[in-house]
Amino acid sequence: MGETEKRIETHGIRCLSKMKMFLLAITCAYVSKTLSGSYMNSMLTQIERQFNIPTSLVGLINGSFEIGNLLLIIFVSYFGTKLHRPIMIGTGCVVMGLGCFLKSLPHFLMNRYEYESTVSVSGNLSSGSFLCMENGTQILRSTQDPSECTKEVKSLMWVYVLVGNIVRGMGETPIMPLGISYIEDFAKSENSPLYIGFVETGAIIGPLIGLLLASFCANVYVDTGSVNTDDLTIAPTDTRWVGAWWFGFLICAGVNVLTAIPFFFLPKTLPKEGQEDNADIIKNENEEKKREEVKKEKNGITKDFLPFMKSLSCNPIYMLFILISVIQFNAFVNMISFMPKYLEQQYGKSSSDAIFLMGVYNLPPICVGYIVGGLIMKKFKITVKQAAHIGCWLSLLDYLLYFLSFLMTCENSSVVGINTSYEGIQQDLYVENNIFANCNADCNCPTKIWDPVCGNNGLSYLSACLAGCETSLGAGINMVFQNCSCIQTSGNSSAVLGLCDKGPDCYMMLQYFLILSATSSFIYSLAAIPGYMVLLRCIKSEEKSLGVGLHTFCTRVFAGIPAPIYFGVLMDSTCLHWGTLKCGESGACRIYDSVTFRYIYLGLPAALRGSSFIPGLIILILLTKCHLPGENASSGTELIETKVKGKENECKDIYQKSMILNDDELKTKL
């Protein structure tokens, strides 16, 4: 008898340690997958400039991750519960590492990055083609090689990034549905929210590291080590600047592969928490496994797939929750993916600074919100009804605060010839004839090349030539242009490379916007765990893995893939000046109409989020109107299935197959 008790105690300690090991491993997997995802989202602007492609195509590249994910999500979610879940998660981490490596390949296969400029990178001033000089345009164009034009136009190296992102999406597929279902299956119902809260915290630590890595890489020139950066005529704040985007992908690849190792040493199943010391559990474990194997061989592994799909489709609360998620994801995918670009265009920050500020102000509040939300669910043993109310009303509060961001704005950058006249008067539309004036009519300046300079009158010009500058001093980024006939000042007219700064008022608006963003992030993340519990508790235990997978599938198909594409198209429509390639083809956008850009970036998500409260209120009505028999806030409750039968006895019919289980009943069922 003593040996039996000792064996039981040893078994319980071993199972408890393995559960903790799985929690640590799955948290690290969340860190690695979100590290890769946040880094990818932060590098979208760099990829756009590197390959000179429009934002709509960048949106397709970003959405390709979801394409890879949806190819496998349904089947992985269902078959994963039948197979070895930890090993499948580990394999997915390795595949994610492969995808990240593929995305870095173009850097090693392409020539060095060349940005459009009227100024010689070497600082050679002998030609004078960038100044106001007769026949300057002919000198500039005579250096172009037709063979280089053909090579540049036909470059499709961005396809490597597209394919790599698809592969990364395929590798990420098993992590969330199988990881969450593993916790739900083997953890106590009252501990599950806390565990998931810790796992979701890992999903915040990853983006924080990813954004810091992206901020560092964006501040390092893409070809550093191959070129002399002292000769560069662009700074990180310039829209032609491309950071070392490829370096971070190599780091992400290594982290993903290392994260996979622990999963290959974890068991397929564990005893339910609290049952480790039960002798009957230990005795029947092997018998249960044998019965499962015999059942699979007899009935086939796909026997329950269609019945499960039918059951989920007939669950009104579950389907309404999916609808809410799709609408909300359409809003948040766009806001998160293009937030660095918004901070660049609206507040004049560099890519590196925008990414850093995004991480510092948003991620810590989200991390705290997830933990606090999980603790509240555990401490007060929140029921399904209470969780739904908490999630809905906190989301509404966040939504109302969101409208304050419309007040935190900056004016367009004043660029003469694009949105400002040579007299300094703002213009609403781009007019081709306004590029030239009497002061530069005889300069023969190129009109499509973006090489802006800031005059000492506070206005920016497309190039030093169009500013009427005749002489220059210095080299590289420190070059100063003088005797600029188009710059009207009382003293000596001069200009420096780059756009003019936005000013101190814009800086204060940026601070207000970031504080509001941090507050909104905390409130929304506080509502995330209760909302996620509604999803998990409105489906049967055996359907949870498939239910989570179907939920993820729908958000990928109807939000993750189309949202960046149509949002990118809308952003492209606000472009005021496109970059120019060697052959005259359009490249990446250099400057946007920040007012219209702001209305699209803030207004479209506001409309989408507002519409999501309609199905949210319907869920509250369904849960509030119907009394769930046996519901007790002091016990672990679980709403397993809802189904509508008809108008008569509505509440009884909706929850005819629903079960509210306390802890003892839950043990019996499992």
mmCIF file of N, CA and C in Angstrom, residues 165-269:
data_model
loop_
_atom_site.group_PDB
_atom_site.id
_atom_site.type_symbol
_atom_site.label_atom_id
_atom_site.label_comp_id
_atom_site.label_asym_id
_atom_site.label_seq_id
_atom_site.Cartn_x
_atom_site.Cartn_y
_atom_site.Cartn_z
ATOM 1 N N ASN A 165 6.207 34.314 -46.182
ATOM 2 C CA ASN A 165 5.123 34.642 -45.262
ATOM 3 C C ASN A 165 4.037 33.577 -45.281
ATOM 4 N N ILE A 166 3.786 32.997 -46.458
ATOM 5 C CA ILE A 166 2.824 31.885 -46.543
ATOM 6 C C ILE A 166 3.320 30.698 -45.732
ATOM 7 N N VAL A 167 4.602 30.361 -45.871
ATOM 8 C CA VAL A 167 5.178 29.241 -45.120
ATOM 9 C C VAL A 167 5.118 29.520 -43.618
ATOM 10 N N ARG A 168 5.404 30.759 -43.220
ATOM 11 C CA ARG A 168 5.316 31.104 -41.804
ATOM 12 C C ARG A 168 3.889 30.951 -41.299
ATOM 13 N N GLY A 169 2.918 31.312 -42.119
ATOM 14 C CA GLY A 169 1.520 31.140 -41.731
ATOM 15 C C GLY A 169 1.142 29.683 -41.557
ATOM 16 N N MET A 170 1.665 28.825 -42.418
ATOM 17 C CA MET A 170 1.400 27.396 -42.280
ATOM 18 C C MET A 170 2.010 26.852 -40.991
ATOM 19 N N GLY A 171 3.199 27.299 -40.643
ATOM 20 C CA GLY A 171 3.846 26.833 -39.429
ATOM 21 C C GLY A 171 3.164 27.320 -38.161
ATOM 22 N N GLU A 172 2.564 28.520 -38.220
ATOM 23 C CA GLU A 172 1.911 29.075 -37.045
ATOM 24 C C GLU A 172 0.571 28.409 -36.750
ATOM 25 N N THR A 173 0.031 27.684 -37.724
ATOM 26 C CA THR A 173 -1.320 27.139 -37.633
ATOM 27 C C THR A 173 -1.601 26.352 -36.352
ATOM 28 N N PRO A 174 -0.785 25.364 -35.959
ATOM 29 C CA PRO A 174 -1.168 24.527 -34.810
ATOM 30 C C PRO A 174 -0.976 25.178 -33.447
ATOM 31 N N ILE A 175 -0.274 26.277 -33.343
ATOM 32 C CA ILE A 175 0.130 26.784 -32.032
ATOM 33 C C ILE A 175 -1.062 27.222 -31.188
ATOM 34 N N MET A 176 -1.914 28.075 -31.724
ATOM 35 C CA MET A 176 -3.002 28.593 -30.904
ATOM 36 C C MET A 176 -4.099 27.557 -30.645
ATOM 37 N N PRO A 177 -4.717 26.954 -31.666
ATOM 38 C CA PRO A 177 -5.829 26.039 -31.371
ATOM 39 C C PRO A 177 -5.413 24.826 -30.553
ATOM 40 N N LEU A 178 -4.273 24.231 -30.874
ATOM 41 C CA LEU A 178 -3.841 23.047 -30.142
ATOM 42 C C LEU A 178 -3.304 23.407 -28.766
ATOM 43 N N GLY A 179 -2.632 24.536 -28.656
ATOM 44 C CA GLY A 179 -2.123 24.952 -27.358
ATOM 45 C C GLY A 179 -3.239 25.300 -26.390
ATOM 46 N N ILE A 180 -4.228 26.074 -26.852
ATOM 47 C CA ILE A 180 -5.342 26.460 -25.988
ATOM 48 C C ILE A 180 -6.178 25.248 -25.613
ATOM 49 N N SER A 181 -6.455 24.366 -26.566
ATOM 50 C CA SER A 181 -7.264 23.173 -26.274
ATOM 51 C C SER A 181 -6.535 22.243 -25.313
ATOM 52 N N TYR A 182 -5.211 22.159 -25.403
ATOM 53 C CA TYR A 182 -4.424 21.331 -24.488
ATOM 54 C C TYR A 182 -4.568 21.841 -23.051
ATOM 55 N N ILE A 183 -4.520 23.157 -22.888
ATOM 56 C CA ILE A 183 -4.703 23.748 -21.564
ATOM 57 C C ILE A 183 -6.121 23.521 -21.055
ATOM 58 N N GLU A 184 -7.110 23.743 -21.923
ATOM 59 C CA GLU A 184 -8.505 23.567 -21.529
ATOM 60 C C GLU A 184 -8.803 22.123 -21.150
ATOM 61 N N ASP A 185 -8.177 21.173 -21.806
ATOM 62 C CA ASP A 185 -8.449 19.756 -21.545
ATOM 63 C C ASP A 185 -7.847 19.272 -20.233
ATOM 64 N N PHE A 186 -6.686 19.802 -19.854
ATOM 65 C CA PHE A 186 -5.957 19.229 -18.731
ATOM 66 C C PHE A 186 -5.786 20.179 -17.549
ATOM 67 N N ALA A 187 -6.352 21.373 -17.625
ATOM 68 C CA ALA A 187 -6.298 22.318 -16.513
ATOM 69 C C ALA A 187 -7.669 22.420 -15.853
ATOM 70 N N LYS A 188 -7.704 22.788 -14.561
ATOM 71 C CA LYS A 188 -8.970 23.038 -13.896
ATOM 72 C C LYS A 188 -9.703 24.184 -14.584
ATOM 73 N N SER A 189 -11.029 24.101 -14.579
ATOM 74 C CA SER A 189 -11.808 25.134 -15.266
ATOM 75 C C SER A 189 -11.572 26.507 -14.665
ATOM 76 N N GLU A 190 -11.367 26.581 -13.320
ATOM 77 C CA GLU A 190 -11.126 27.887 -12.710
ATOM 78 C C GLU A 190 -9.701 28.378 -12.929
ATOM 79 N N ASN A 191 -8.779 27.478 -13.270
ATOM 80 C CA ASN A 191 -7.395 27.877 -13.543
ATOM 81 C C ASN A 191 -7.167 28.230 -15.006
ATOM 82 N N SER A 192 -8.033 27.741 -15.860
ATOM 83 C CA SER A 192 -7.844 27.933 -17.300
ATOM 84 C C SER A 192 -7.736 29.397 -17.707
ATOM 85 N N PRO A 193 -8.621 30.296 -17.224
ATOM 86 C CA PRO A 193 -8.477 31.710 -17.618
ATOM 87 C C PRO A 193 -7.129 32.305 -17.216
ATOM 88 N N LEU A 194 -6.649 31.942 -16.025
ATOM 89 C CA LEU A 194 -5.368 32.472 -15.577
ATOM 90 C C LEU A 194 -4.231 31.957 -16.453
ATOM 91 N N TYR A 195 -4.256 30.661 -16.766
ATOM 92 C CA TYR A 195 -3.221 30.086 -17.623
ATOM 93 C C TYR A 195 -3.225 30.735 -19.001
ATOM 94 N N ILE A 196 -4.423 30.879 -19.555
ATOM 95 C CA ILE A 196 -4.525 31.505 -20.880
ATOM 96 C C ILE A 196 -4.075 32.961 -20.808
ATOM 97 N N GLY A 197 -4.336 33.615 -19.677
ATOM 98 C CA GLY A 197 -3.867 34.986 -19.503
ATOM 99 C C GLY A 197 -2.355 35.074 -19.538
ATOM 100 N N PHE A 198 -1.677 34.106 -18.901
ATOM 101 C CA PHE A 198 -0.217 34.086 -18.938
ATOM 102 C C PHE A 198 0.293 33.805 -20.351
ATOM 103 N N VAL A 199 -0.388 32.877 -21.038
ATOM 104 C CA VAL A 199 0.019 32.565 -22.415
ATOM 105 C C VAL A 199 -0.147 33.790 -23.309
ATOM 106 N N GLU A 200 -1.268 34.488 -23.140
ATOM 107 C CA GLU A 200 -1.492 35.691 -23.931
ATOM 108 C C GLU A 200 -0.493 36.785 -23.573
ATOM 109 N N THR A 201 0.003 36.749 -22.339
ATOM 110 C CA THR A 201 1.063 37.692 -21.961
ATOM 111 C C THR A 201 2.311 37.439 -22.798
ATOM 112 N N GLY A 202 2.590 36.148 -23.049
ATOM 113 C CA GLY A 202 3.692 35.817 -23.956
ATOM 114 C C GLY A 202 3.467 36.385 -25.340
ATOM 115 N N ALA A 203 2.184 36.452 -25.728
ATOM 116 C CA ALA A 203 1.846 37.034 -27.024
ATOM 117 C C ALA A 203 2.025 38.542 -27.038
ATOM 118 N N ILE A 204 2.287 39.151 -25.876
ATOM 119 C CA ILE A 204 2.584 40.580 -25.807
ATOM 120 C C ILE A 204 4.087 40.804 -25.687
ATOM 121 N N ILE A 205 4.745 39.923 -24.938
ATOM 122 C CA ILE A 205 6.202 40.046 -24.809
ATOM 123 C C ILE A 205 6.865 39.888 -26.173
ATOM 124 N N GLY A 206 6.354 38.945 -26.974
ATOM 125 C CA GLY A 206 6.907 38.729 -28.315
ATOM 126 C C GLY A 206 6.863 39.974 -29.181
ATOM 127 N N PRO A 207 5.686 40.612 -29.329
ATOM 128 C CA PRO A 207 5.643 41.849 -30.109
ATOM 129 C C PRO A 207 6.532 42.953 -29.546
ATOM 130 N N LEU A 208 6.653 43.020 -28.210
ATOM 131 C CA LEU A 208 7.516 44.040 -27.626
ATOM 132 C C LEU A 208 8.957 43.844 -28.081
ATOM 133 N N ILE A 209 9.434 42.591 -28.009
ATOM 134 C CA ILE A 209 10.786 42.295 -28.486
ATOM 135 C C ILE A 209 10.881 42.529 -29.990
ATOM 136 N N GLY A 210 9.838 42.112 -30.718
ATOM 137 C CA GLY A 210 9.839 42.281 -32.167
ATOM 138 C C GLY A 210 9.890 43.741 -32.582
ATOM 139 N N LEU A 211 9.140 44.595 -31.882
ATOM 140 C CA LEU A 211 9.134 46.016 -32.219
ATOM 141 C C LEU A 211 10.463 46.681 -31.868
ATOM 142 N N LEU A 212 11.067 46.270 -30.747
ATOM 143 C CA LEU A 212 12.379 46.823 -30.404
ATOM 144 C C LEU A 212 13.421 46.393 -31.437
ATOM 145 N N LEU A 213 13.342 45.132 -31.861
ATOM 146 C CA LEU A 213 14.250 44.645 -32.905
ATOM 147 C C LEU A 213 14.014 45.395 -34.214
ATOM 148 N N ALA A 214 12.749 45.591 -34.552
ATOM 149 C CA ALA A 214 12.416 46.314 -35.790
ATOM 150 C C ALA A 214 12.884 47.758 -35.725
ATOM 151 N N SER A 215 12.742 48.388 -34.558
ATOM 152 C CA SER A 215 13.202 49.768 -34.403
ATOM 153 C C SER A 215 14.708 49.863 -34.626
ATOM 154 N N PHE A 216 15.439 48.894 -34.092
ATOM 155 C CA PHE A 216 16.891 48.892 -34.287
ATOM 156 C C PHE A 216 17.246 48.669 -35.761
ATOM 157 N N CYS A 217 16.628 47.666 -36.383
ATOM 158 C CA CYS A 217 16.957 47.342 -37.780
ATOM 159 C C CYS A 217 16.557 48.471 -38.726
ATOM 160 N N ALA A 218 15.426 49.134 -38.436
ATOM 161 C CA ALA A 218 14.970 50.219 -39.312
ATOM 162 C C ALA A 218 15.908 51.412 -39.265
ATOM 163 N N ASN A 219 16.694 51.527 -38.213
ATOM 164 C CA ASN A 219 17.617 52.649 -38.077
ATOM 165 C C ASN A 219 18.989 52.349 -38.673
ATOM 166 N N VAL A 220 19.200 51.089 -39.085
ATOM 167 C CA VAL A 220 20.458 50.676 -39.715
ATOM 168 C C VAL A 220 20.226 50.574 -41.219
ATOM 169 N N TYR A 221 21.076 51.199 -42.003
ATOM 170 C CA TYR A 221 20.890 51.205 -43.454
ATOM 171 C C TYR A 221 20.942 49.788 -44.011
ATOM 172 N N VAL A 222 20.103 49.520 -45.012
ATOM 173 C CA VAL A 222 19.920 48.166 -45.538
ATOM 174 C C VAL A 222 21.226 47.535 -46.017
ATOM 175 N N ASP A 223 22.104 48.330 -46.611
ATOM 176 C CA ASP A 223 23.358 47.802 -47.159
ATOM 177 C C ASP A 223 24.549 48.219 -46.309
ATOM 178 N N THR A 224 24.325 48.397 -45.018
ATOM 179 C CA THR A 224 25.436 48.768 -44.147
ATOM 180 C C THR A 224 26.513 47.688 -44.188
ATOM 181 N N GLY A 225 27.748 48.129 -44.269
ATOM 182 C CA GLY A 225 28.861 47.199 -44.459
ATOM 183 C C GLY A 225 29.278 47.085 -45.903
ATOM 184 N N SER A 226 28.337 47.369 -46.822
ATOM 185 C CA SER A 226 28.645 47.315 -48.254
ATOM 186 C C SER A 226 28.841 48.695 -48.853
ATOM 187 N N VAL A 227 28.300 49.714 -48.184
ATOM 188 C CA VAL A 227 28.440 51.088 -48.665
ATOM 189 C C VAL A 227 28.949 51.960 -47.524
ATOM 190 N N ASN A 228 29.496 53.080 -47.881
ATOM 191 C CA ASN A 228 29.939 54.059 -46.894
ATOM 192 C C ASN A 228 28.746 54.928 -46.513
ATOM 193 N N THR A 229 28.218 54.723 -45.320
ATOM 194 C CA THR A 229 27.014 55.437 -44.914
ATOM 195 C C THR A 229 27.246 56.945 -44.759
ATOM 196 N N ASP A 230 28.505 57.373 -44.665
ATOM 197 C CA ASP A 230 28.786 58.809 -44.572
ATOM 198 C C ASP A 230 28.473 59.529 -45.877
ATOM 199 N N ASP A 231 28.433 58.782 -46.976
ATOM 200 C CA ASP A 231 28.150 59.384 -48.276
ATOM 201 C C ASP A 231 26.659 59.451 -48.586
ATOM 202 N N LEU A 232 25.823 58.860 -47.739
ATOM 203 C CA LEU A 232 24.385 58.855 -48.004
ATOM 204 C C LEU A 232 23.816 60.261 -47.894
ATOM 205 N N THR A 233 22.873 60.562 -48.770
ATOM 206 C CA THR A 233 22.213 61.872 -48.755
ATOM 207 C C THR A 233 20.810 61.785 -48.172
ATOM 208 N N ILE A 234 20.476 60.670 -47.558
ATOM 209 C CA ILE A 234 19.167 60.506 -46.929
ATOM 210 C C ILE A 234 19.359 60.113 -45.467
ATOM 211 N N ALA A 235 18.381 60.479 -44.636
ATOM 212 C CA ALA A 235 18.381 60.153 -43.209
ATOM 213 C C ALA A 235 17.241 59.180 -42.929
ATOM 214 N N PRO A 236 17.207 58.564 -41.739
ATOM 215 C CA PRO A 236 16.114 57.632 -41.416
ATOM 216 C C PRO A 236 14.722 58.240 -41.500
ATOM 217 N N THR A 237 14.607 59.567 -41.384
ATOM 218 C CA THR A 237 13.296 60.209 -41.506
ATOM 219 C C THR A 237 12.847 60.353 -42.947
ATOM 220 N N ASP A 238 13.739 60.128 -43.902
ATOM 221 C CA ASP A 238 13.414 60.265 -45.319
ATOM 222 C C ASP A 238 12.568 59.074 -45.775
ATOM 223 N N THR A 239 11.588 59.330 -46.626
ATOM 224 C CA THR A 239 10.709 58.260 -47.111
ATOM 225 C C THR A 239 11.404 57.342 -48.110
ATOM 226 N N ARG A 240 12.636 57.641 -48.496
ATOM 227 C CA ARG A 240 13.407 56.741 -49.361
ATOM 228 C C ARG A 240 14.322 55.825 -48.561
ATOM 229 N N TRP A 241 14.449 56.059 -47.272
ATOM 230 C CA TRP A 241 15.338 55.279 -46.418
ATOM 231 C C TRP A 241 14.817 53.846 -46.276
ATOM 232 N N VAL A 242 15.702 52.881 -46.394
ATOM 233 C CA VAL A 242 15.373 51.475 -46.178
ATOM 234 C C VAL A 242 16.308 50.919 -45.115
ATOM 235 N N GLY A 243 15.732 50.381 -44.051
ATOM 236 C CA GLY A 243 16.520 49.802 -42.971
ATOM 237 C C GLY A 243 16.923 48.369 -43.270
ATOM 238 N N ALA A 244 17.705 47.789 -42.361
ATOM 239 C CA ALA A 244 18.205 46.417 -42.529
ATOM 240 C C ALA A 244 17.107 45.412 -42.174
ATOM 241 N N TRP A 245 16.055 45.374 -42.992
ATOM 242 C CA TRP A 245 14.887 44.535 -42.730
ATOM 243 C C TRP A 245 15.232 43.046 -42.723
ATOM 244 N N TRP A 246 16.213 42.646 -43.493
ATOM 245 C CA TRP A 246 16.569 41.239 -43.650
ATOM 246 C C TRP A 246 17.219 40.665 -42.398
ATOM 247 N N PHE A 247 17.918 41.492 -41.633
ATOM 248 C CA PHE A 247 18.663 41.016 -40.471
ATOM 249 C C PHE A 247 17.722 40.465 -39.392
ATOM 250 N N GLY A 248 16.621 41.161 -39.155
ATOM 251 C CA GLY A 248 15.670 40.712 -38.145
ATOM 252 C C GLY A 248 15.015 39.394 -38.497
ATOM 253 N N PHE A 249 14.781 39.150 -39.788
ATOM 254 C CA PHE A 249 14.176 37.886 -40.194
ATOM 255 C C PHE A 249 15.098 36.699 -39.884
ATOM 256 N N LEU A 250 16.399 36.904 -40.002
ATOM 257 C CA LEU A 250 17.339 35.827 -39.655
ATOM 258 C C LEU A 250 17.270 35.523 -38.153
ATOM 259 N N ILE A 251 17.141 36.567 -37.336
ATOM 260 C CA ILE A 251 17.015 36.356 -35.892
ATOM 261 C C ILE A 251 15.715 35.628 -35.569
ATOM 262 N N CYS A 252 14.624 36.038 -36.215
ATOM 263 C CA CYS A 252 13.332 35.373 -35.991
ATOM 264 C C CYS A 252 13.397 33.901 -36.370
ATOM 265 N N ALA A 253 14.102 33.583 -37.448
ATOM 266 C CA ALA A 253 14.226 32.186 -37.874
ATOM 267 C C ALA A 253 14.905 31.356 -36.790
ATOM 268 N N GLY A 254 15.997 31.862 -36.233
ATOM 269 C CA GLY A 254 16.708 31.129 -35.188
ATOM 270 C C GLY A 254 15.876 30.948 -33.931
ATOM 271 N N VAL A 255 15.150 31.983 -33.514
ATOM 272 C CA VAL A 255 14.325 31.906 -32.308
ATOM 273 C C VAL A 255 13.216 30.876 -32.470
ATOM 274 N N ASN A 256 12.579 30.836 -33.625
ATOM 275 C CA ASN A 256 11.492 29.878 -33.857
ATOM 276 C C ASN A 256 11.983 28.437 -33.786
ATOM 277 N N VAL A 257 13.148 28.166 -34.351
ATOM 278 C CA VAL A 257 13.683 26.805 -34.327
ATOM 279 C C VAL A 257 14.037 26.393 -32.899
ATOM 280 N N LEU A 258 14.646 27.281 -32.125
ATOM 281 C CA LEU A 258 14.996 26.956 -30.743
ATOM 282 C C LEU A 258 13.755 26.716 -29.890
ATOM 283 N N THR A 259 12.697 27.463 -30.157
ATOM 284 C CA THR A 259 11.461 27.319 -29.384
ATOM 285 C C THR A 259 10.820 25.954 -29.588
ATOM 286 N N ALA A 260 11.055 25.324 -30.721
ATOM 287 C CA ALA A 260 10.406 24.052 -31.040
ATOM 288 C C ALA A 260 10.921 22.895 -30.194
ATOM 289 N N ILE A 261 12.132 22.978 -29.669
ATOM 290 C CA ILE A 261 12.790 21.829 -29.029
ATOM 291 C C ILE A 261 11.996 21.236 -27.866
ATOM 292 N N PRO A 262 11.492 22.012 -26.883
ATOM 293 C CA PRO A 262 10.820 21.394 -25.727
ATOM 294 C C PRO A 262 9.594 20.566 -26.077
ATOM 295 N N PHE A 263 8.883 20.924 -27.139
ATOM 296 C CA PHE A 263 7.631 20.234 -27.459
ATOM 297 C C PHE A 263 7.849 18.763 -27.834
ATOM 298 N N PHE A 264 9.017 18.424 -28.315
ATOM 299 C CA PHE A 264 9.271 17.045 -28.712
ATOM 300 C C PHE A 264 9.516 16.135 -27.508
ATOM 301 N N PHE A 265 9.537 16.694 -26.289
ATOM 302 C CA PHE A 265 9.753 15.906 -25.079
ATOM 303 C C PHE A 265 8.531 15.909 -24.164
ATOM 304 N N LEU A 266 7.397 16.433 -24.658
ATOM 305 C CA LEU A 266 6.179 16.490 -23.855
ATOM 306 C C LEU A 266 5.231 15.351 -24.225
ATOM 307 N N PRO A 267 4.412 14.860 -23.258
ATOM 308 C CA PRO A 267 3.503 13.735 -23.543
ATOM 309 C C PRO A 267 2.290 14.168 -24.351
ATOM 310 N N LYS A 268 1.645 13.180 -24.918
ATOM 311 C CA LYS A 268 0.447 13.443 -25.718
ATOM 312 C C LYS A 268 -0.714 13.899 -24.843
ATOM 313 N N THR A 269 -0.885 13.290 -23.661
ATOM 314 C CA THR A 269 -1.976 13.623 -22.749
ATOM 315 C C THR A 269 -1.443 13.749 -21.327
#
